[in-house]
Amino acid sequence: MATYDYDLLIIGGGSGGLACSKEAAALGARVAVCDFVTPTPSGTTWGLGGTCVNVGCIPKKLMHQATLVGEYAEDAKSFGWKFPGEGSKTHDWETMVNHIQDHICSLNFGYRTALREKGVKYLNSLARFVDAHTIELTDKKGEKTTCTADKIIIATGGRPKYLGLPNERECCITSDDLFSMEKAPGKTLVVGASYVALECAGFLTGLGYDATIMMRSIPLRGFDQQCAEHIAKYMETHGTSFIRGVIPSAFEKLPSGKVKVSWKATAGDGGELASDEYDTVLIAIGRYALTDECNAAAAGVEVNASSKKVVGKGTGVGGTEQSSVENIFAIGDVLHGYDELTPVAIRAGILLARRLFGGSKKQMDYVNIPTTVFTPVEYGCVGLAEEDAIAKYGADDIEVYHTAFKPLELTVPQRGDNASYAKVICVISQQQKIVGMHILGWNCGEIIQGFGIGLKMGAKFEDLEDLVGIHPTAAETFCTLKITKRSGGDYMSAGC
């Protein structure tokens, strides 16, 4: 029987890899985690914890919170608060970034400490497959070593894509750079219509910067398009500019330090349309999987030709996370065809560890996973988008209950008239089983998390009607829906 250095080696120290490693170690396995961040073209790097902690969910939501605090400061005046020396409020980018980075550093330290306490070996090295059981490790000094493992999990996640245009890496940044920028971004062009693009443009506008979104087609592809367009309209009304139906054609670094961006239409002859100058250009067009970087091909791991993500085989102990190689698995964003969400990676990693080392049979359930987009008007959803529900069940078998409303908190400041929106999508032939819930407004993540369990348990619209809401809250809107889209009735709300 072969002897290996580790029972389990995980490539990637993000949320999923860390959760999996600690669970496996608690079950008695000898575990190592390899994590190494290749610097961005701008030289940005970060510590243990992966994208979410360092350059994703955590700093993103904190910067979103910064804009909300600014709004609350204005709202406070309507509630009777007076501030000494009142004038127009200002925001200090450097102070915000320093405090957010201090928090992230504390998380990095906590992760290293947790691995040590759990007995997990932390290898701060770039890991590349030599074969199915052997990994080459390159540390930050360039020194190479090898180690072996019985089982290996690929949890590398991904990095932001570029457009492939000349000079873009010298002229542009990505979300990997934005959250630790020492200088304020100034006038910013955000290229892309992903949730990252809209979230970043949203908080930049809220912090007082001139932000423009350049998008080739639709916002938030893959999400409910009525809700996506509602977000875009709200953002545009509140100061974010949109340039639709175009893509960048050239980037030029000017002597002033600004970037000149030229763009062209995506339709017609695709000729040059216009150009403008920006202090910062943020590329947010999606992410690519890091399977080439870890040399997965050397181990014989099958990846999807388009996404470069690991193809899960759905067999054996690995189940959905099982790669084409018996002892190699994949979790998180690097697994093809599943939601790119931190809690998904964490849960999948924990369950996989229990199957590999604890005798469990429980598989990850990837259906009806709630999520929230932290745009200026937040968007929480679980289940199917309306378009997807119609495609699956047919328009005649779908009933959509909906309403627009104004949260009570915004009545006194007199803003946000019908800026919030809720809809529930049901299948008529299945006793109005709920297959999708969507809400736009504030604190939507807190709202949709609770309702998510209803869809997991097969809730029907009658169950929502029987649920007594908490008054006065935005969440209770789901319990009082009456108007259907089919009826054509007025869904704009009035009163509390």
Coordinates of C-alpha atoms in Angstrom, one line a residue, residues 2-372:
A2 CA 1.4 3.4 -1.0
T3 CA 2.5 5.8 1.8
Y4 CA 1.7 9.5 1.3
D5 CA 2.7 12.6 3.2
Y6 CA -0.9 13.5 3.8
D7 CA -4.3 11.8 3.8
L8 CA -5.7 15.0 2.2
L9 CA -4.2 17.9 0.5
I10 CA -6.3 20.9 -0.5
I11 CA -5.2 23.3 -3.2
G12 CA -6.7 26.7 -2.2
G13 CA -7.1 28.4 1.1
G14 CA -10.5 30.0 0.5
S15 CA -13.7 29.6 2.4
G16 CA -14.4 26.1 1.0
G17 CA -10.9 24.8 1.3
L18 CA -10.5 26.0 4.9
A19 CA -13.8 24.6 6.0
C20 CA -13.1 21.2 4.4
S21 CA -9.6 21.0 5.9
K22 CA -10.7 21.7 9.4
E23 CA -13.6 19.2 9.2
A24 CA -11.3 16.5 7.7
A25 CA -8.7 17.1 10.5
A26 CA -11.3 16.8 13.1
L27 CA -12.2 13.4 11.7
G28 CA -8.6 12.3 12.2
A29 CA -7.1 12.9 8.7
R30 CA -3.6 14.3 8.1
V31 CA -4.4 17.4 6.2
A32 CA -2.5 20.2 4.4
V33 CA -3.8 23.4 2.8
C34 CA -1.8 25.0 0.0
D35 CA -2.5 28.7 -0.6
F36 CA -0.6 31.2 -2.7
V37 CA -1.8 34.5 -4.3
T38 CA -0.2 35.5 -7.5
P39 CA 0.0 39.3 -7.5
T40 CA -2.3 41.2 -9.8
P41 CA -0.7 43.3 -12.7
S42 CA -1.0 46.2 -10.2
G43 CA 1.0 44.2 -7.6
T44 CA -2.0 43.6 -5.2
T45 CA -1.8 40.5 -3.1
W46 CA -3.5 39.3 0.1
G47 CA -3.5 36.8 2.9
L48 CA -5.1 33.5 3.8
G49 CA -8.8 33.2 3.3
G50 CA -9.5 33.4 -0.4
T51 CA -11.5 35.9 -2.5
C52 CA -14.5 36.3 -0.3
V53 CA -12.6 37.5 2.8
N54 CA -9.9 39.5 1.0
V55 CA -11.3 40.9 -2.2
G56 CA -14.9 39.9 -2.4
C57 CA -17.9 39.5 -0.1
I58 CA -16.4 41.1 3.1
P59 CA -14.9 44.3 1.8
K60 CA -17.7 44.6 -0.8
K61 CA -20.4 44.6 1.9
L62 CA -18.4 46.9 4.2
M63 CA -18.1 49.5 1.4
H64 CA -21.8 49.0 0.7
Q65 CA -22.4 49.6 4.3
A66 CA -20.3 52.8 4.1
T67 CA -22.8 54.2 1.6
L68 CA -25.8 53.2 3.7
V69 CA -24.3 55.0 6.7
G70 CA -24.0 58.1 4.5
E71 CA -27.7 57.8 3.6
Y72 CA -28.6 57.3 7.2
A73 CA -26.7 60.4 8.2
E74 CA -29.0 62.4 5.8
D75 CA -32.1 60.5 7.0
A76 CA -31.2 61.3 10.6
K77 CA -32.0 65.0 10.0
S78 CA -35.6 64.1 9.2
F79 CA -35.8 62.2 12.5
G80 CA -34.7 65.3 14.4
W81 CA -31.0 64.7 14.8
K82 CA -28.8 67.8 14.5
F83 CA -25.1 67.8 13.8
P84 CA -22.8 70.5 15.0
G85 CA -21.2 72.5 12.2
E86 CA -23.6 71.1 9.6
G87 CA -22.5 71.3 6.0
S88 CA -22.3 68.9 3.1
K89 CA -21.0 65.6 4.2
T90 CA -17.7 64.3 2.9
H91 CA -16.1 60.9 2.8
D92 CA -12.5 59.9 3.4
W93 CA -11.6 56.9 1.2
E94 CA -8.2 56.3 3.0
T95 CA -9.8 56.0 6.4
M96 CA -12.4 53.5 5.2
V97 CA -9.9 51.4 3.4
N98 CA -7.5 51.3 6.3
H99 CA -10.2 50.2 8.7
I100 CA -11.6 47.6 6.4
Q101 CA -8.1 46.2 5.7
D102 CA -7.4 46.1 9.4
H103 CA -10.4 43.9 9.8
I104 CA -9.4 41.6 7.0
C105 CA -5.9 41.2 8.4
S106 CA -7.5 40.1 11.7
L107 CA -9.5 37.5 9.8
N108 CA -6.3 36.3 8.0
F109 CA -4.6 35.9 11.3
G110 CA -7.6 34.0 12.7
Y111 CA -7.6 31.6 9.8
R112 CA -3.9 30.7 10.3
T113 CA -4.5 30.3 14.0
A114 CA -7.5 28.0 13.4
L115 CA -5.5 25.8 11.1
R116 CA -2.8 25.4 13.6
E117 CA -5.2 24.6 16.4
K118 CA -6.9 22.0 14.2
G119 CA -3.6 20.4 13.3
V120 CA -3.8 21.4 9.6
K121 CA -0.5 22.1 7.9
Y122 CA -0.5 25.5 6.1
L123 CA 1.7 25.6 3.0
N124 CA 2.1 29.2 1.7
S125 CA 3.1 27.9 -1.8
L126 CA 1.8 27.7 -5.3
A127 CA 0.6 24.1 -5.8
R128 CA 0.8 22.4 -9.2
F129 CA 0.0 18.8 -10.0
V130 CA 2.8 16.5 -11.1
D131 CA 0.5 13.5 -11.2
A132 CA -2.6 12.4 -9.4
H133 CA -0.9 12.0 -6.1
T134 CA 2.1 14.4 -6.3
I135 CA 2.1 18.1 -5.9
E136 CA 5.0 20.5 -6.7
L137 CA 5.1 23.4 -4.3
T138 CA 6.8 26.8 -5.2
D139 CA 7.2 29.3 -2.3
K140 CA 7.4 33.1 -2.6
K141 CA 11.2 32.8 -2.9
G142 CA 10.8 30.5 -5.9
E143 CA 12.1 27.4 -4.1
K144 CA 10.5 24.2 -5.1
T145 CA 9.6 21.1 -3.2
T146 CA 7.2 18.2 -3.7
C147 CA 4.7 16.4 -1.4
T148 CA 2.2 13.6 -1.9
A149 CA -1.3 13.0 -0.8
D150 CA -3.8 10.1 -0.9
K151 CA -6.7 12.4 -1.8
I152 CA -6.6 15.9 -3.3
I153 CA -9.3 18.6 -3.4
I154 CA -9.1 21.4 -5.9
A155 CA -10.5 24.5 -4.3
T156 CA -8.7 27.2 -6.2
G157 CA -11.7 29.3 -7.0
G158 CA -11.0 31.9 -9.8
R159 CA -9.6 35.3 -10.7
P160 CA -11.2 38.2 -12.6
K161 CA -11.2 38.0 -16.4
Y162 CA -9.7 40.6 -18.7
L163 CA -11.0 41.6 -22.1
G164 CA -7.9 40.7 -24.1
L165 CA -7.2 44.3 -25.3
P166 CA -3.7 45.8 -25.6
N167 CA -2.6 47.8 -22.5
E168 CA -5.5 46.8 -20.4
R169 CA -3.4 45.3 -17.6
E170 CA -1.4 48.5 -17.3
C171 CA -4.5 50.8 -17.6
C172 CA -7.2 48.9 -15.7
I173 CA -7.8 47.2 -12.4
T174 CA -10.1 44.5 -11.2
S175 CA -12.0 43.8 -8.0
D176 CA -8.7 42.2 -6.8
D177 CA -7.3 45.7 -6.6
L178 CA -10.2 48.0 -5.7
F179 CA -10.7 47.3 -2.1
S180 CA -7.2 48.1 -1.0
M181 CA -6.5 51.1 -3.2
E182 CA -4.6 53.7 -1.2
K183 CA -5.9 56.6 -3.3
A184 CA -9.6 57.3 -3.9
P185 CA -10.7 56.0 -7.4
G186 CA -12.1 59.3 -8.6
K187 CA -14.1 59.2 -11.8
T188 CA -14.5 55.5 -12.5
L189 CA -15.6 53.4 -15.5
V190 CA -16.9 49.9 -14.6
V191 CA -16.8 47.6 -17.5
G192 CA -19.3 44.7 -17.2
A193 CA -22.8 44.1 -15.9
S194 CA -22.1 41.3 -13.4
Y195 CA -23.2 41.6 -9.8
V196 CA -19.6 42.6 -9.0
A197 CA -19.8 45.4 -11.6
L198 CA -23.2 46.7 -10.3
E199 CA -22.2 46.4 -6.6
C200 CA -18.9 48.3 -7.1
A201 CA -20.4 51.0 -9.2
G202 CA -23.2 51.3 -6.7
F203 CA -21.0 51.9 -3.6
L204 CA -18.7 54.2 -5.6
T205 CA -21.6 56.4 -6.5
G206 CA -22.8 56.3 -3.0
L207 CA -19.4 57.4 -1.7
G208 CA -19.6 60.4 -4.0
Y209 CA -17.5 59.3 -7.0
D210 CA -18.6 59.7 -10.6
A211 CA -19.2 56.1 -11.7
T212 CA -20.3 54.8 -15.0
I213 CA -21.3 51.2 -16.0
M214 CA -20.4 50.1 -19.5
M215 CA -22.4 47.0 -20.5
R216 CA -22.7 45.1 -23.8
S217 CA -26.2 43.7 -23.2
I218 CA -28.2 43.0 -20.1
P219 CA -27.5 43.5 -16.4
L220 CA -27.1 40.6 -14.0
R221 CA -27.3 37.8 -16.6
G222 CA -28.7 34.7 -14.9
F223 CA -30.9 36.6 -12.5
D224 CA -34.5 37.6 -12.8
Q225 CA -34.5 40.3 -15.5
Q226 CA -37.4 42.3 -14.2
C227 CA -35.5 42.7 -10.9
A228 CA -32.2 43.3 -12.6
E229 CA -33.7 46.2 -14.7
H230 CA -35.3 47.6 -11.5
I231 CA -31.9 47.8 -9.9
A232 CA -30.4 49.5 -13.0
K233 CA -33.2 52.0 -13.1
Y234 CA -32.8 52.8 -9.4
M235 CA -29.0 53.2 -9.7
E236 CA -29.4 55.5 -12.7
T237 CA -31.9 57.6 -10.9
H238 CA -29.5 57.9 -8.0
G239 CA -26.5 59.0 -9.9
T240 CA -24.8 56.0 -11.6
S241 CA -24.4 56.5 -15.4
F242 CA -25.0 53.6 -17.9
I243 CA -23.6 53.2 -21.4
R244 CA -25.4 50.2 -22.9
G245 CA -24.8 48.2 -26.0
V246 CA -21.1 48.9 -26.3
I247 CA -17.8 47.4 -25.4
P248 CA -14.3 49.0 -25.0
S249 CA -12.1 49.0 -28.1
A250 CA -9.0 50.6 -26.7
F251 CA -7.3 51.8 -23.6
E252 CA -4.6 54.5 -23.5
K253 CA -2.7 55.8 -20.5
L254 CA -2.4 59.5 -20.7
P255 CA 0.5 61.7 -19.4
S256 CA -2.0 63.1 -16.7
G257 CA -2.3 59.5 -15.3
K258 CA -5.9 59.2 -16.5
V259 CA -7.0 56.4 -18.9
K260 CA -8.6 57.2 -22.2
V261 CA -11.3 54.6 -23.1
S262 CA -12.7 54.3 -26.6
W263 CA -15.7 52.1 -27.2
K264 CA -17.7 50.6 -30.0
A265 CA -21.2 49.3 -30.5
T266 CA -21.9 45.6 -30.1
A267 CA -24.6 45.8 -32.9
G268 CA -24.5 47.2 -36.4
D269 CA -21.1 47.7 -38.0
G270 CA -19.4 47.8 -34.6
G271 CA -17.8 51.1 -35.5
E272 CA -16.1 53.5 -33.0
L273 CA -18.7 55.5 -31.1
A274 CA -17.0 57.7 -28.5
S275 CA -14.3 58.0 -25.9
D276 CA -13.8 59.5 -22.5
E277 CA -11.2 59.9 -19.8
Y278 CA -11.3 58.2 -16.4
D279 CA -9.2 58.2 -13.2
T280 CA -9.9 54.4 -12.7
V281 CA -11.2 51.7 -15.1
L282 CA -12.5 48.6 -13.3
I283 CA -12.9 45.4 -15.4
A284 CA -15.8 43.3 -13.9
I285 CA -16.8 40.9 -16.7
G286 CA -16.6 37.6 -14.8
R287 CA -14.0 35.2 -13.5
Y288 CA -11.9 32.3 -14.9
A289 CA -11.1 29.1 -13.0
L290 CA -7.6 28.4 -11.9
T291 CA -7.3 24.9 -13.2
D292 CA -4.4 25.7 -15.6
E293 CA -2.6 27.4 -12.8
C294 CA -2.6 24.3 -10.7
N295 CA -1.8 22.1 -13.8
A296 CA -4.9 19.9 -13.3
A297 CA -4.3 18.4 -16.8
A298 CA -1.1 16.7 -15.4
A299 CA -3.3 14.6 -13.1
G300 CA -5.8 13.8 -15.9
V301 CA -8.6 15.9 -14.4
E302 CA -11.3 16.6 -17.0
V303 CA -12.3 20.3 -17.3
N304 CA -15.1 21.9 -19.2
A305 CA -13.7 23.3 -22.5
S306 CA -15.4 26.6 -22.1
S307 CA -15.3 27.4 -18.4
K308 CA -12.1 25.5 -17.6
K309 CA -13.8 24.3 -14.5
V310 CA -13.6 20.8 -13.1
V311 CA -16.4 18.5 -14.4
G312 CA -18.1 16.7 -11.5
K313 CA -19.0 13.1 -12.3
G314 CA -21.7 12.6 -9.7
T315 CA -20.4 9.1 -8.8
G316 CA -18.7 7.4 -6.0
V317 CA -18.0 8.9 -2.6
G318 CA -17.2 12.3 -4.2
G319 CA -20.6 12.6 -5.7
T320 CA -21.1 15.9 -7.5
E321 CA -17.6 16.9 -6.4
Q322 CA -16.0 13.8 -7.8
S323 CA -13.6 14.6 -10.7
S324 CA -12.7 12.3 -13.5
V325 CA -9.8 11.0 -11.4
E326 CA -10.7 8.7 -8.5
N327 CA -8.8 10.4 -5.7
I328 CA -9.3 14.1 -6.9
F329 CA -12.3 16.2 -6.0
A330 CA -13.4 19.8 -6.6
I331 CA -15.4 22.3 -4.5
G332 CA -16.5 25.9 -4.8
D333 CA -16.2 28.2 -7.8
V334 CA -13.9 25.8 -9.6
L335 CA -16.6 23.1 -10.0
H336 CA -18.5 23.4 -13.3
G337 CA -22.2 24.2 -13.3
Y338 CA -22.9 25.3 -9.8
D339 CA -23.5 28.6 -7.9
E340 CA -20.3 30.6 -7.3
L341 CA -21.1 31.4 -3.7
T342 CA -19.0 31.2 -0.5
P343 CA -21.6 29.4 1.6
V344 CA -22.0 26.8 -1.2
A345 CA -18.2 26.1 -1.1
I346 CA -18.2 25.9 2.7
R347 CA -21.1 23.5 2.9
A348 CA -19.9 21.3 0.0
G349 CA -16.4 21.1 1.6
I350 CA -17.7 20.1 5.0
L351 CA -20.0 17.4 3.5
L352 CA -17.2 16.1 1.3
A353 CA -14.8 15.8 4.2
R354 CA -17.4 13.8 6.2
R355 CA -17.9 11.4 3.3
L356 CA -14.2 11.0 2.7
F357 CA -13.2 10.5 6.3
G358 CA -16.4 10.1 8.4
G359 CA -18.4 7.5 6.7
S360 CA -21.2 9.9 5.8
K361 CA -23.4 9.4 2.8
K362 CA -24.9 12.9 2.7
Q363 CA -24.5 14.8 -0.6
M364 CA -24.5 18.6 -1.2
D365 CA -27.9 19.9 -2.3
Y366 CA -27.3 22.6 -4.9
V367 CA -31.0 23.4 -5.4
N368 CA -32.8 26.5 -4.0
I369 CA -29.8 28.3 -2.6
P370 CA -30.6 31.8 -1.5
T371 CA -28.3 34.7 -2.4
T372 CA -28.2 38.5 -2.3

